[in-house]
Amino acid sequence: MEDEVDRLVAAWRRERPDLDVEPLEVLSRVSRLARHLDRARRIAFAEHELEPWEFDVLTALRRAGAPYQLSPGQLLTQTLVTSGTMTNRIDRLTKKGLVQREPDPSDRRGVLVRLTTEGQDRADQALAGLLAQERAILAELSPAQRGDLAGLLRQLTAPFDNVPG
């Protein structure tokens, strides 16, 4: 079975036989897959009236377990955005009734961001929709192939995930 990357690689091999274009065979497919995943995410989230960034914040809180709350600093760590961006996101989610700010009992100056019942419901529903989209994308692979691919991708991404700062 030939795909668009096969055609792209063949063209580069013809036009630039002096270059080793083998990395394109893997990374161009990863890049194309990322675009398909982004589209699937947007579709799944739009069905639940969420933006991707809203899903990221809500699910960070949901994964925290009951009572589904984190400090803004913990949310920063999990979503990889600046503090100003996180403040803006918390404000917007609060206005939508999906999160609420509460005083941090262990720090008089601090606050905790807590998922509301509506926020939890929307996060849960959007996650289910996303998983259905992702299952469809992976349907061509056997469970063993999915496991192998997950392991190979982990090997590639772990060094980036474990860089300090």
mmCIF file of C-alpha atoms in Angstrom:
data_model
loop_
_atom_site.group_PDB
_atom_site.id
_atom_site.type_symbol
_atom_site.label_atom_id
_atom_site.label_comp_id
_atom_site.label_asym_id
_atom_site.label_seq_id
_atom_site.Cartn_x
_atom_site.Cartn_y
_atom_site.Cartn_z
ATOM 1 C CA MET A 1 0.000 0.000 0.000
ATOM 2 C CA GLU A 2 1.473 3.356 -1.067
ATOM 3 C CA ASP A 3 0.762 6.644 0.669
ATOM 4 C CA GLU A 4 1.544 10.309 0.088
ATOM 5 C CA VAL A 5 4.822 10.045 2.020
ATOM 6 C CA ASP A 6 6.022 7.270 -0.298
ATOM 7 C CA ARG A 7 5.439 9.619 -3.244
ATOM 8 C CA LEU A 8 7.163 12.511 -1.481
ATOM 9 C CA VAL A 9 10.206 10.372 -0.588
ATOM 10 C CA ALA A 10 10.457 8.977 -4.127
ATOM 11 C CA ALA A 11 10.414 12.513 -5.547
ATOM 12 C CA TRP A 12 13.193 13.647 -3.183
ATOM 13 C CA ARG A 13 15.271 10.578 -3.985
ATOM 14 C CA ARG A 14 14.895 11.381 -7.669
ATOM 15 C CA GLU A 15 15.642 15.077 -7.254
ATOM 16 C CA ARG A 16 18.290 14.850 -4.518
ATOM 17 C CA PRO A 17 19.949 11.412 -4.703
ATOM 18 C CA ASP A 18 22.861 12.889 -2.749
ATOM 19 C CA LEU A 19 20.712 13.165 0.416
ATOM 20 C CA ASP A 20 19.591 10.420 2.766
ATOM 21 C CA VAL A 21 15.866 11.150 2.994
ATOM 22 C CA GLU A 22 15.079 8.073 5.119
ATOM 23 C CA PRO A 23 14.011 10.173 8.176
ATOM 24 C CA LEU A 24 11.122 11.515 6.084
ATOM 25 C CA GLU A 25 9.658 8.011 5.886
ATOM 26 C CA VAL A 26 8.985 8.072 9.625
ATOM 27 C CA LEU A 27 8.743 11.697 10.659
ATOM 28 C CA SER A 28 6.639 12.932 7.734
ATOM 29 C CA ARG A 29 4.124 10.241 8.645
ATOM 30 C CA VAL A 30 4.231 11.321 12.288
ATOM 31 C CA SER A 31 3.650 14.915 11.201
ATOM 32 C CA ARG A 32 0.726 13.947 8.955
ATOM 33 C CA LEU A 33 -0.731 11.793 11.731
ATOM 34 C CA ALA A 34 -0.432 14.742 14.144
ATOM 35 C CA ARG A 35 -2.566 16.850 11.794
ATOM 36 C CA HIS A 36 -5.194 14.094 11.623
ATOM 37 C CA LEU A 37 -5.149 13.782 15.420
ATOM 38 C CA ASP A 38 -5.528 17.531 15.839
ATOM 39 C CA ARG A 39 -8.575 17.460 13.547
ATOM 40 C CA ALA A 40 -10.064 14.501 15.450
ATOM 41 C CA ARG A 41 -9.497 16.301 18.767
ATOM 42 C CA ARG A 42 -11.167 19.469 17.531
ATOM 43 C CA ILE A 43 -14.183 17.495 16.282
ATOM 44 C CA ALA A 44 -14.522 15.567 19.553
ATOM 45 C CA PHE A 45 -14.219 18.720 21.659
ATOM 46 C CA ALA A 46 -16.508 20.857 19.486
ATOM 47 C CA GLU A 47 -19.270 18.292 19.985
ATOM 48 C CA HIS A 48 -19.065 19.195 23.687
ATOM 49 C CA GLU A 49 -18.558 22.935 23.131
ATOM 50 C CA LEU A 50 -14.945 22.853 24.280
ATOM 51 C CA GLU A 51 -11.736 24.242 22.831
ATOM 52 C CA PRO A 52 -8.640 22.008 22.983
ATOM 53 C CA TRP A 53 -7.082 24.170 25.703
ATOM 54 C CA GLU A 54 -10.284 23.946 27.764
ATOM 55 C CA PHE A 55 -10.187 20.158 27.502
ATOM 56 C CA ASP A 56 -6.539 20.152 28.618
ATOM 57 C CA VAL A 57 -7.271 22.159 31.778
ATOM 58 C CA LEU A 58 -10.490 20.308 32.631
ATOM 59 C CA THR A 59 -8.913 16.889 32.185
ATOM 60 C CA ALA A 60 -5.857 17.857 34.239
ATOM 61 C CA LEU A 61 -8.275 18.610 37.079
ATOM 62 C CA ARG A 62 -10.290 15.436 36.408
ATOM 63 C CA ARG A 63 -7.167 13.236 36.490
ATOM 64 C CA ALA A 64 -6.236 14.719 39.864
ATOM 65 C CA GLY A 65 -9.028 12.663 41.446
ATOM 66 C CA ALA A 66 -11.600 13.806 43.964
ATOM 67 C CA PRO A 67 -12.031 16.610 44.890
ATOM 68 C CA TYR A 68 -10.730 17.445 41.363
ATOM 69 C CA GLN A 69 -8.658 20.434 42.276
ATOM 70 C CA LEU A 70 -5.142 21.696 41.661
ATOM 71 C CA SER A 71 -3.220 24.867 42.304
ATOM 72 C CA PRO A 72 -2.624 27.159 39.334
ATOM 73 C CA GLY A 73 1.056 26.160 39.533
ATOM 74 C CA GLN A 74 0.188 22.487 39.227
ATOM 75 C CA LEU A 75 -1.997 23.287 36.235
ATOM 76 C CA LEU A 76 0.917 25.170 34.659
ATOM 77 C CA THR A 77 3.128 22.111 35.005
ATOM 78 C CA GLN A 78 0.569 19.823 33.427
ATOM 79 C CA THR A 79 -0.470 22.081 30.546
ATOM 80 C CA LEU A 80 2.879 23.731 29.736
ATOM 81 C CA VAL A 81 1.624 27.315 29.446
ATOM 82 C CA THR A 82 2.737 30.561 31.082
ATOM 83 C CA SER A 83 1.206 31.831 34.319
ATOM 84 C CA GLY A 84 -0.491 34.722 32.493
ATOM 85 C CA THR A 85 -2.036 32.326 30.013
ATOM 86 C CA MET A 86 -3.205 30.036 32.802
ATOM 87 C CA THR A 87 -4.785 32.936 34.705
ATOM 88 C CA ASN A 88 -6.689 33.907 31.558
ATOM 89 C CA ARG A 89 -7.802 30.309 30.999
ATOM 90 C CA ILE A 90 -8.992 29.903 34.583
ATOM 91 C CA ASP A 91 -10.924 33.184 34.293
ATOM 92 C CA ARG A 92 -12.626 32.025 31.091
ATOM 93 C CA LEU A 93 -13.471 28.581 32.472
ATOM 94 C CA THR A 94 -14.838 30.180 35.650
ATOM 95 C CA LYS A 95 -17.145 32.423 33.582
ATOM 96 C CA LYS A 96 -18.429 29.317 31.787
ATOM 97 C CA GLY A 97 -19.124 27.617 35.127
ATOM 98 C CA LEU A 98 -16.693 24.770 34.439
ATOM 99 C CA VAL A 99 -14.252 25.546 37.280
ATOM 100 C CA GLN A 100 -14.264 27.613 40.435
ATOM 101 C CA ARG A 101 -11.542 29.214 42.506
ATOM 102 C CA GLU A 102 -11.352 28.367 46.189
ATOM 103 C CA PRO A 103 -9.017 29.487 48.954
ATOM 104 C CA ASP A 104 -6.135 27.085 49.568
ATOM 105 C CA PRO A 105 -6.510 25.931 53.197
ATOM 106 C CA SER A 106 -2.756 25.244 53.408
ATOM 107 C CA ASP A 107 -1.726 28.671 52.037
ATOM 108 C CA ARG A 108 -3.697 31.799 53.000
ATOM 109 C CA ARG A 109 -2.510 33.636 49.875
ATOM 110 C CA GLY A 110 -3.067 30.718 47.515
ATOM 111 C CA VAL A 111 -6.043 29.469 45.584
ATOM 112 C CA LEU A 112 -7.103 26.107 44.277
ATOM 113 C CA VAL A 113 -8.937 25.573 41.023
ATOM 114 C CA ARG A 114 -11.742 23.047 41.380
ATOM 115 C CA LEU A 115 -13.734 21.326 38.676
ATOM 116 C CA THR A 116 -17.481 21.957 38.897
ATOM 117 C CA THR A 117 -20.000 19.191 38.273
ATOM 118 C CA GLU A 118 -20.666 20.698 34.831
ATOM 119 C CA GLY A 119 -16.911 20.799 34.138
ATOM 120 C CA GLN A 120 -16.533 17.168 35.156
ATOM 121 C CA ASP A 121 -19.453 16.092 32.952
ATOM 122 C CA ARG A 122 -18.093 17.985 29.931
ATOM 123 C CA ALA A 123 -14.569 16.610 30.459
ATOM 124 C CA ASP A 124 -15.870 13.044 30.784
ATOM 125 C CA GLN A 125 -18.073 13.315 27.693
ATOM 126 C CA ALA A 126 -15.357 14.955 25.590
ATOM 127 C CA LEU A 127 -12.851 12.285 26.651
ATOM 128 C CA ALA A 128 -15.244 9.539 25.575
ATOM 129 C CA GLY A 129 -15.700 11.289 22.216
ATOM 130 C CA LEU A 130 -11.963 11.708 21.766
ATOM 131 C CA LEU A 131 -11.291 8.055 22.541
ATOM 132 C CA ALA A 132 -13.863 7.013 19.941
ATOM 133 C CA GLN A 133 -12.123 9.204 17.341
ATOM 134 C CA GLU A 134 -8.702 7.821 18.299
ATOM 135 C CA ARG A 135 -9.932 4.219 18.260
ATOM 136 C CA ALA A 136 -11.115 4.771 14.688
ATOM 137 C CA ILE A 137 -7.702 6.137 13.695
ATOM 138 C CA LEU A 138 -5.967 3.084 15.167
ATOM 139 C CA ALA A 139 -8.465 0.544 13.816
ATOM 140 C CA GLU A 140 -6.095 -0.676 11.084
ATOM 141 C CA LEU A 141 -3.577 -1.882 13.686
ATOM 142 C CA SER A 142 -3.820 -5.048 15.756
ATOM 143 C CA PRO A 143 -3.513 -4.765 19.539
ATOM 144 C CA ALA A 144 0.059 -6.082 19.261
ATOM 145 C CA GLN A 145 0.942 -3.527 16.598
ATOM 146 C CA ARG A 146 -0.544 -0.733 18.732
ATOM 147 C CA GLY A 147 1.602 -1.916 21.652
ATOM 148 C CA ASP A 148 4.716 -2.026 19.490
ATOM 149 C CA LEU A 149 4.019 1.421 18.069
ATOM 150 C CA ALA A 150 3.385 2.863 21.537
ATOM 151 C CA GLY A 151 6.726 1.487 22.703
ATOM 152 C CA LEU A 152 8.615 2.876 19.718
ATOM 153 C CA LEU A 153 7.004 6.294 20.057
ATOM 154 C CA ARG A 154 7.766 6.298 23.796
ATOM 155 C CA GLN A 155 11.412 5.634 22.967
ATOM 156 C CA LEU A 156 11.421 8.663 20.649
ATOM 157 C CA THR A 157 9.499 11.060 22.908
ATOM 158 C CA ALA A 158 10.884 10.185 26.355
ATOM 159 C CA PRO A 159 14.079 12.213 25.922
ATOM 160 C CA PHE A 160 11.997 15.317 25.142
ATOM 161 C CA ASP A 161 9.665 14.713 28.088
ATOM 162 C CA ASN A 162 12.552 14.296 30.523
ATOM 163 C CA VAL A 163 14.421 17.500 29.697
ATOM 164 C CA PRO A 164 14.637 19.809 32.739
ATOM 165 C CA GLY A 165 12.963 23.189 32.479
#
